[in-house]
Coordinates of C-alpha atoms and ligand atoms in Angstrom, one line a residue:
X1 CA 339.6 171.8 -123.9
X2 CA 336.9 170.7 -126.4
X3 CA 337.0 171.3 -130.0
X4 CA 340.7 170.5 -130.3
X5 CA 341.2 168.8 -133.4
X6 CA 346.0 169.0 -132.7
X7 CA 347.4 169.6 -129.4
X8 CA 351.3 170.0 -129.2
X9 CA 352.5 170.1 -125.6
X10 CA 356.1 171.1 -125.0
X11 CA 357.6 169.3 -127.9
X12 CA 361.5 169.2 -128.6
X13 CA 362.8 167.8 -131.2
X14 CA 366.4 168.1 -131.5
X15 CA 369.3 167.7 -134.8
X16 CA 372.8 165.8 -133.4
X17 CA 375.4 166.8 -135.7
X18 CA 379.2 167.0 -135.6
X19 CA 379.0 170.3 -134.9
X20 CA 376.8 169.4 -131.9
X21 CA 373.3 169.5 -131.3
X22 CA 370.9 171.9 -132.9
X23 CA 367.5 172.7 -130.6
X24 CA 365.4 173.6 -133.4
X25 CA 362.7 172.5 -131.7
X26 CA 362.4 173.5 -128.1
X27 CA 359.7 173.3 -126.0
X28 CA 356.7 174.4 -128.2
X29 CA 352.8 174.0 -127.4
X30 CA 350.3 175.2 -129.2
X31 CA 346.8 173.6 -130.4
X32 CA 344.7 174.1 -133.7
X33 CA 340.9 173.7 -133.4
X34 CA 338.2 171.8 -135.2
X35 CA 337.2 174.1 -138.6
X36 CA 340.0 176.5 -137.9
X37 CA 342.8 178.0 -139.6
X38 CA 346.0 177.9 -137.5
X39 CA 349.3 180.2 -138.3
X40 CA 352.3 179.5 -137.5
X41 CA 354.7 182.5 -138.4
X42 CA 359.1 183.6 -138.1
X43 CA 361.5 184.3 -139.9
X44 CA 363.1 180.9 -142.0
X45 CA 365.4 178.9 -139.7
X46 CA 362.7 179.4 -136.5
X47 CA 361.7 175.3 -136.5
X48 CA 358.5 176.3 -138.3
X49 CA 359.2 172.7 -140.7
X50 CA 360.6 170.8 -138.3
X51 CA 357.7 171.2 -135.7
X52 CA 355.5 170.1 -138.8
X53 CA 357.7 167.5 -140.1
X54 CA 357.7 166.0 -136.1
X55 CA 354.2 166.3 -136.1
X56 CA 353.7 164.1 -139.1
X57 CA 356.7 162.0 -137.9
X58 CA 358.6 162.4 -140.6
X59 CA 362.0 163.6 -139.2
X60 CA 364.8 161.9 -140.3
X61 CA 368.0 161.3 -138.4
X62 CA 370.2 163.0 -137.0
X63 CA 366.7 165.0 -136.4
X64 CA 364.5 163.3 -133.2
X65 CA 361.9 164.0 -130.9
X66 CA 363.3 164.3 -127.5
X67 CA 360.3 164.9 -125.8
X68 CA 356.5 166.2 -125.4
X69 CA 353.1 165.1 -126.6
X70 CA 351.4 165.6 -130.1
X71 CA 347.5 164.8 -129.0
X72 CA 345.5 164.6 -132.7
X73 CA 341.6 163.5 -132.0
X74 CA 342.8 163.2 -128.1
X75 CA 345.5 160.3 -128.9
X76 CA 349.1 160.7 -128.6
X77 CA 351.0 160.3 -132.6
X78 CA 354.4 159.2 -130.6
X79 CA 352.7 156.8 -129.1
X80 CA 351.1 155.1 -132.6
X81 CA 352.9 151.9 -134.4
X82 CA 354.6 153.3 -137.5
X83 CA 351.8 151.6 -139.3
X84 CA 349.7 153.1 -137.2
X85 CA 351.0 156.5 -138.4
X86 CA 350.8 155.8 -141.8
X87 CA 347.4 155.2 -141.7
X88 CA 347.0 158.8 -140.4
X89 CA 348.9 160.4 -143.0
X90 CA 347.1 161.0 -145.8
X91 CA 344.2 159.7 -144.6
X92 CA 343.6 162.0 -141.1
X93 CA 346.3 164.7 -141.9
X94 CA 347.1 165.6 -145.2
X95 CA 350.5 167.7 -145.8
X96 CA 351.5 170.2 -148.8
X97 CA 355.0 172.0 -149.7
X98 CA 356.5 174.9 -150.8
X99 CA 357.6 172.6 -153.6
X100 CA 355.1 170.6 -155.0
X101 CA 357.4 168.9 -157.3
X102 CA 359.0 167.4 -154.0
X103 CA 355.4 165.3 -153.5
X104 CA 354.5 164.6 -157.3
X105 CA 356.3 161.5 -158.6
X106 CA 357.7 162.8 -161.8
X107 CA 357.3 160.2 -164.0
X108 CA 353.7 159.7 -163.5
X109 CA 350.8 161.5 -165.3
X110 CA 348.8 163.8 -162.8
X111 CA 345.6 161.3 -163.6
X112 CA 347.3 158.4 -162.3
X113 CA 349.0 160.1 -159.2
X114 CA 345.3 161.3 -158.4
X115 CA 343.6 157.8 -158.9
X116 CA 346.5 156.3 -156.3
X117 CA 344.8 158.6 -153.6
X118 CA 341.2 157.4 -154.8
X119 CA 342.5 154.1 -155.1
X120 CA 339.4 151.4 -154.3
X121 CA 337.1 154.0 -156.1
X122 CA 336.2 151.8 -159.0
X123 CA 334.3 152.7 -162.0
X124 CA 333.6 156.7 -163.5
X125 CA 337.7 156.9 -161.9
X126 CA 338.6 159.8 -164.8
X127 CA 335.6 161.3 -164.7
X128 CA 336.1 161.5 -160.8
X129 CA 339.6 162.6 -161.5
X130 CA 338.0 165.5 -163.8
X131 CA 335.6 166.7 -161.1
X132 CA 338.2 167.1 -159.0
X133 CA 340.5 169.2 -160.9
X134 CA 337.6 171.3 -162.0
X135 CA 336.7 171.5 -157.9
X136 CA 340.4 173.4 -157.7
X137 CA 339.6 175.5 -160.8
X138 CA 342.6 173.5 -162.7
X139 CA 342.8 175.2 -166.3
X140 CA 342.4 172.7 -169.2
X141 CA 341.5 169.5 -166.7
X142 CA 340.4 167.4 -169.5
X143 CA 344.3 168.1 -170.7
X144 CA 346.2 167.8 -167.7
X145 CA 345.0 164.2 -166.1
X146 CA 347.4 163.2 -169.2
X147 CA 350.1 165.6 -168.6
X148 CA 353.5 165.3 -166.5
X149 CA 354.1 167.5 -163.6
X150 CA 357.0 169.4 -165.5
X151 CA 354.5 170.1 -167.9
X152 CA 352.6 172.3 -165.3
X153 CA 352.9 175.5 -164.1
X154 CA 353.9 176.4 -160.1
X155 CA 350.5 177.3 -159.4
X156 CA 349.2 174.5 -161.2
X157 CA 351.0 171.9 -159.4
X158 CA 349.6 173.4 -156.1
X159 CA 346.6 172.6 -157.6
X160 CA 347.2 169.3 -158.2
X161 CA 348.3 168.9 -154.4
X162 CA 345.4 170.6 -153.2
X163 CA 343.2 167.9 -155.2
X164 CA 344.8 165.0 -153.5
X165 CA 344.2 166.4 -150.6
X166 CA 340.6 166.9 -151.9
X167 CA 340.8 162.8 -152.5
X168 CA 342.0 161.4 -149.2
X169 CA 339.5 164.0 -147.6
X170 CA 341.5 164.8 -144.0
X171 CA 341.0 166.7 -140.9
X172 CA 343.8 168.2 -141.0
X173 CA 345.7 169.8 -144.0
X174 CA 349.7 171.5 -142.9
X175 CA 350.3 173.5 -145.4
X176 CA 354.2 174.7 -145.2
X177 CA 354.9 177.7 -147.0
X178 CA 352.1 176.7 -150.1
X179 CA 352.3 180.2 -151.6
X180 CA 355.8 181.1 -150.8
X181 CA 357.0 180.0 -154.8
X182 CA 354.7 181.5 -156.4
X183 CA 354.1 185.1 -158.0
X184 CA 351.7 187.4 -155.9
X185 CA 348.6 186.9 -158.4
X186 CA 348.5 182.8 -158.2
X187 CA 349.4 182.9 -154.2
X188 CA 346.3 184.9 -153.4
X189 CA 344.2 182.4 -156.1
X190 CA 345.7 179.4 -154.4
X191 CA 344.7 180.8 -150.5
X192 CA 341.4 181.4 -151.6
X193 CA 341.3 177.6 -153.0
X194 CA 342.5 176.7 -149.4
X195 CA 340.1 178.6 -147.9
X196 CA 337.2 177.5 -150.2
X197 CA 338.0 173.8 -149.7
X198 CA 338.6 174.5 -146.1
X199 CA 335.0 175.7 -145.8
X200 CA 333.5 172.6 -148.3
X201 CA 335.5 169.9 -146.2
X202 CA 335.1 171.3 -142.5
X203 CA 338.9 170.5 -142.5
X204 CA 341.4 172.8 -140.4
X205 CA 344.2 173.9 -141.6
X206 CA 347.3 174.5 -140.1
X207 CA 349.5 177.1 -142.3
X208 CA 353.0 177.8 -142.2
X209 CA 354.6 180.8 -143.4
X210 CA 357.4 183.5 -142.7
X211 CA 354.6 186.2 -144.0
X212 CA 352.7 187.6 -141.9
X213 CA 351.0 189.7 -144.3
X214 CA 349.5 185.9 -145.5
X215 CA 348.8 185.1 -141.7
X216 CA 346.2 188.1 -141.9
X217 CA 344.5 187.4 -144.9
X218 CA 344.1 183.6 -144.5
X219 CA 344.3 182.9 -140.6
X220 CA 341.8 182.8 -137.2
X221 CA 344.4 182.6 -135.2
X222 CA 348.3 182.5 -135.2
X223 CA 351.5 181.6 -133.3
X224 CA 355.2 183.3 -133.4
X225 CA 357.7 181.4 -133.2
X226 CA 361.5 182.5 -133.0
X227 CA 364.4 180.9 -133.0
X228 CA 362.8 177.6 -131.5
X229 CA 360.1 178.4 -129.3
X230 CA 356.6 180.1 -129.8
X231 CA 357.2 183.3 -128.5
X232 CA 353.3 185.2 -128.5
X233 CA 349.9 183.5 -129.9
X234 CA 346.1 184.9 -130.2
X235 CA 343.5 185.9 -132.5
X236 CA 344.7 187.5 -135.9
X237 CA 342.8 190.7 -134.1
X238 CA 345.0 190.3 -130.7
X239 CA 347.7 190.0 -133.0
X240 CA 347.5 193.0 -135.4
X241 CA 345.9 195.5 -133.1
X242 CA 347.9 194.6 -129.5
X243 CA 351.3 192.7 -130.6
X244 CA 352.9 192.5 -127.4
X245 CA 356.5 190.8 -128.0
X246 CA 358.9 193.0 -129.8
X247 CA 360.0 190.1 -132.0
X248 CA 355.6 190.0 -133.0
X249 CA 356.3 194.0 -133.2
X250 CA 359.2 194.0 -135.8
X251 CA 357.3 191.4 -137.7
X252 CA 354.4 193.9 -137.9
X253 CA 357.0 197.0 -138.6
X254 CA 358.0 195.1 -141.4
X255 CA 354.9 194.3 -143.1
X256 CA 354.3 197.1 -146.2
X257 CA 350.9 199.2 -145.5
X258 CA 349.3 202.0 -148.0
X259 CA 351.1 204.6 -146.0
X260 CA 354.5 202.6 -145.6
X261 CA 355.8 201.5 -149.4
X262 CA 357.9 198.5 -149.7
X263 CA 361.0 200.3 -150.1
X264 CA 360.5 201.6 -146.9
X265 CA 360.3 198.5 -144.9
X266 CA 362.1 198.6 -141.8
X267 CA 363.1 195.2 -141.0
X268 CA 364.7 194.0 -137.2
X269 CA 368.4 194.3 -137.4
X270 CA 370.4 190.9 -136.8
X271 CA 369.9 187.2 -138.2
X272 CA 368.3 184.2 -136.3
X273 CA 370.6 183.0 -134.0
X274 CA 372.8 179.4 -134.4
X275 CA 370.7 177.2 -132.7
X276 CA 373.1 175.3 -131.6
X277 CA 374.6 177.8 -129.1
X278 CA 371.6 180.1 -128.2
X279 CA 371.8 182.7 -126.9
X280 CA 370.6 182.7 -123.0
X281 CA 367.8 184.0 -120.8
X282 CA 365.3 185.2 -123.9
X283 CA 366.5 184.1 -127.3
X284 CA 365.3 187.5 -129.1
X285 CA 368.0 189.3 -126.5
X286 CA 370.4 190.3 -128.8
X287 CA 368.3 191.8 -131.0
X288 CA 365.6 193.3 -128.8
X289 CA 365.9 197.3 -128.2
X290 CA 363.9 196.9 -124.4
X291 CA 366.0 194.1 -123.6
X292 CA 366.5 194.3 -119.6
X293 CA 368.1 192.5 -116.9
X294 CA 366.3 189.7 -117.0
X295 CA 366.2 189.0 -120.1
X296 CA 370.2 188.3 -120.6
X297 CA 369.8 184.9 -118.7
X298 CA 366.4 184.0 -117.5
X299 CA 363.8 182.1 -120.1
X300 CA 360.7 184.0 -120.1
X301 CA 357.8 182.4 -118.8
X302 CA 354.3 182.5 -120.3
X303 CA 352.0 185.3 -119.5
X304 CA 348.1 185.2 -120.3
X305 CA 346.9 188.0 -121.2
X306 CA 343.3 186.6 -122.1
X307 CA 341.7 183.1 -123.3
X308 CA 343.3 182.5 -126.6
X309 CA 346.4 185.3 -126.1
X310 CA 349.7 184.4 -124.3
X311 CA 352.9 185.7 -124.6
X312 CA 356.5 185.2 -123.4
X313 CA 358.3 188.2 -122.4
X314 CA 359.9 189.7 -119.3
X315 CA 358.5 193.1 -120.2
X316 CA 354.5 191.8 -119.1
X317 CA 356.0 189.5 -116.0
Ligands
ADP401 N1 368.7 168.0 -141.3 C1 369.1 169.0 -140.4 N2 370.2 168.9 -139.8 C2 370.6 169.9 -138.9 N3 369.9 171.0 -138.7 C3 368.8 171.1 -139.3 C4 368.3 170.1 -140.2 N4 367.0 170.5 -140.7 C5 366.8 171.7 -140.1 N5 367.8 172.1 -139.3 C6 367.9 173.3 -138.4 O1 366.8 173.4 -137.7 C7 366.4 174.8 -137.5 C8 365.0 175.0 -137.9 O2 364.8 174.7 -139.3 P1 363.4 174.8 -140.0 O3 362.4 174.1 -139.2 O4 363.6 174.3 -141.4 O5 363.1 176.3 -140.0 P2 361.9 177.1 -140.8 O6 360.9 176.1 -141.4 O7 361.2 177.9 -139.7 O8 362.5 178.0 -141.8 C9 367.4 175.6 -138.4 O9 368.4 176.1 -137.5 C10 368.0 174.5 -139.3 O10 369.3 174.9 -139.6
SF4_402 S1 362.1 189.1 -122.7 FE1 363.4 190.9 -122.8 S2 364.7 190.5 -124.6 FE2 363.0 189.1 -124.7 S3 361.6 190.1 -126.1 FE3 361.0 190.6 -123.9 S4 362.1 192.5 -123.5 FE4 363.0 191.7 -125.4
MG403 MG1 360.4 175.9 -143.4

């Protein structure tokens, strides 16, 4: 297919513990296209990190990748020297945090962590520095290329992340969770930065999130994943207007509307399961209310339904 910018293909990547091995990651494909925004969406503890953190190759032990092929500009990343890789990484694929205190060196003033990324740039650096922090409408810029990180605000240290990303100038931005610390006002102002610089750098971004109320405000297209494996993607329309898994359902359900007020929010009984010990046949079993036969100890296979949407699920086999 042309126009893919990431191609996952079956990846597993796999935690050995003493308690024994967890398959957080297992079996997952998907792609995210040239100028796109990609969503990947479930519930915390689905593998939604850890398929990022393979993808950038940053796993640490006891966490490897067992298998599968992560194809960025049409070359395989686990098949790249680790200098290779670091290349890549902030350079091809840039990668922000729920915690942006967990990037920013804290004993460094925002100017100076800003200048490493522009590093090589030469003369008119703070002024650069300045323009860049007025590109993601940083309050006070002239003031905070001298300030800390603790002296910033949540939404202000996105900011901050989001113009170091602006520096290095990727083609592919994962942002994990970005909004999920902040309050509702600066988590909308910091998706419509994303989106802004999206559009200004023809970058694609690939967003992570357990929201799927974000997924429709910020996304093209979008994924589900549960409990280790993508269970249904497609179009944010084929999403929101024909959800066919019941796990993709119970996400929607949950969502607040006009009509449905948030302390009316039905949410689908039951926790993600132990991924060490799955459960068999279809993963969502135990908590699915059309689980059938099948479904107790066969894997679902994928079903098309059309170009861009595929689901797995016994009910459409
Ligand atoms: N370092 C680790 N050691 C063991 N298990 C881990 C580790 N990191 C993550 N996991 C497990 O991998 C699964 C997926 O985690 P994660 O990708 O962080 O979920 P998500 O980002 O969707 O909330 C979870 O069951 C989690 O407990
Ligand atoms: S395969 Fe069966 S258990 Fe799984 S989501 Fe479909 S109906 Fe439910
Ligand atoms: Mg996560």
């Amino acid at each position: 297919m042309s126009g893919l910018l990431l191609e996952v293909k079956n990846l597993k990547s796999y935690f050995y513990t003493y308690d024994g091995v967890v398959r957080a990651v297992d079996g997952v494909s998907f792609y995210v296209k040239e100028g796109e925004s990609f969503g990947l969406v479930g519930e915390t503890g689905c593998g939604k990190s850890v398929t990022a953190l393979s993808v950038m190759r940053l796993l640490d032990p006891p966490g490897e990748i067992l298998d599968g092929e992560i194809l960025f500009e049409g070359r395989d990343l686990l098949k790249l020297s680790e200098d290779e890789m670091q290349k890549l990484r902030g350079n091809k694929i840039s990668m922000i945090f729920q915690d942006p205190m967990a990037s920013l060196n804290p004993l460094m003033k925002v100017g100076e962590q800003i200048a490493e990324v522009l590093k090589g740039e030469g003369n008119g650096e703070r002024e650069k520095i300045v323009e860049l922090l007025k590109l993601v409408r940083m309050p006070s810029p002239e003031r905070v290329v001298n300030s800390y990180p603790f002296e910033l605000s949540g939404g202000m240290r996105q900011r901050v992340m989001i113009a170091m990303m602006v520096a290095s100038n990727p083609r592919l931005l994962i942002a994990d969770e970005p909004t999920t610390a902040l309050d509702v006002t600066t988590q909308a102002q910091i998706l419509n930065l994303l989106k802004e610089m999206k559009d200004k750098l023809g970058l694609s971004i690939w967003l992570i999130t357990h929201d799927l109320g974000v997924v429709a405000e910020f996304c093209d297209r979008v994924c589900v994943m549960y409990a280790g494996k993508v269970v249904e993607c497609g179009s944010i329309k084929e999403i929101f207007k024909n959800p066919l898994h019941p796990y993709t359902q119970g996400l929607l359900a949950s969502l607040p509307t006009i009509e449905r007020k948030v302390d009316k929010l039905r949410s689908i009984p039951g926790t993600v399961p132990d991924l060490i010990n799955p459960p068999s046949g279809c993963r969502f079993h135990p908590r699915c209310d059309k689980a059938f036969a099948p479904c107790f100890d066969v894997p679902p296979e994928e079903v098309k339904v059309s170009e861009s949407h595929r689901v797995f699920c016994h009910l459409y086999l």
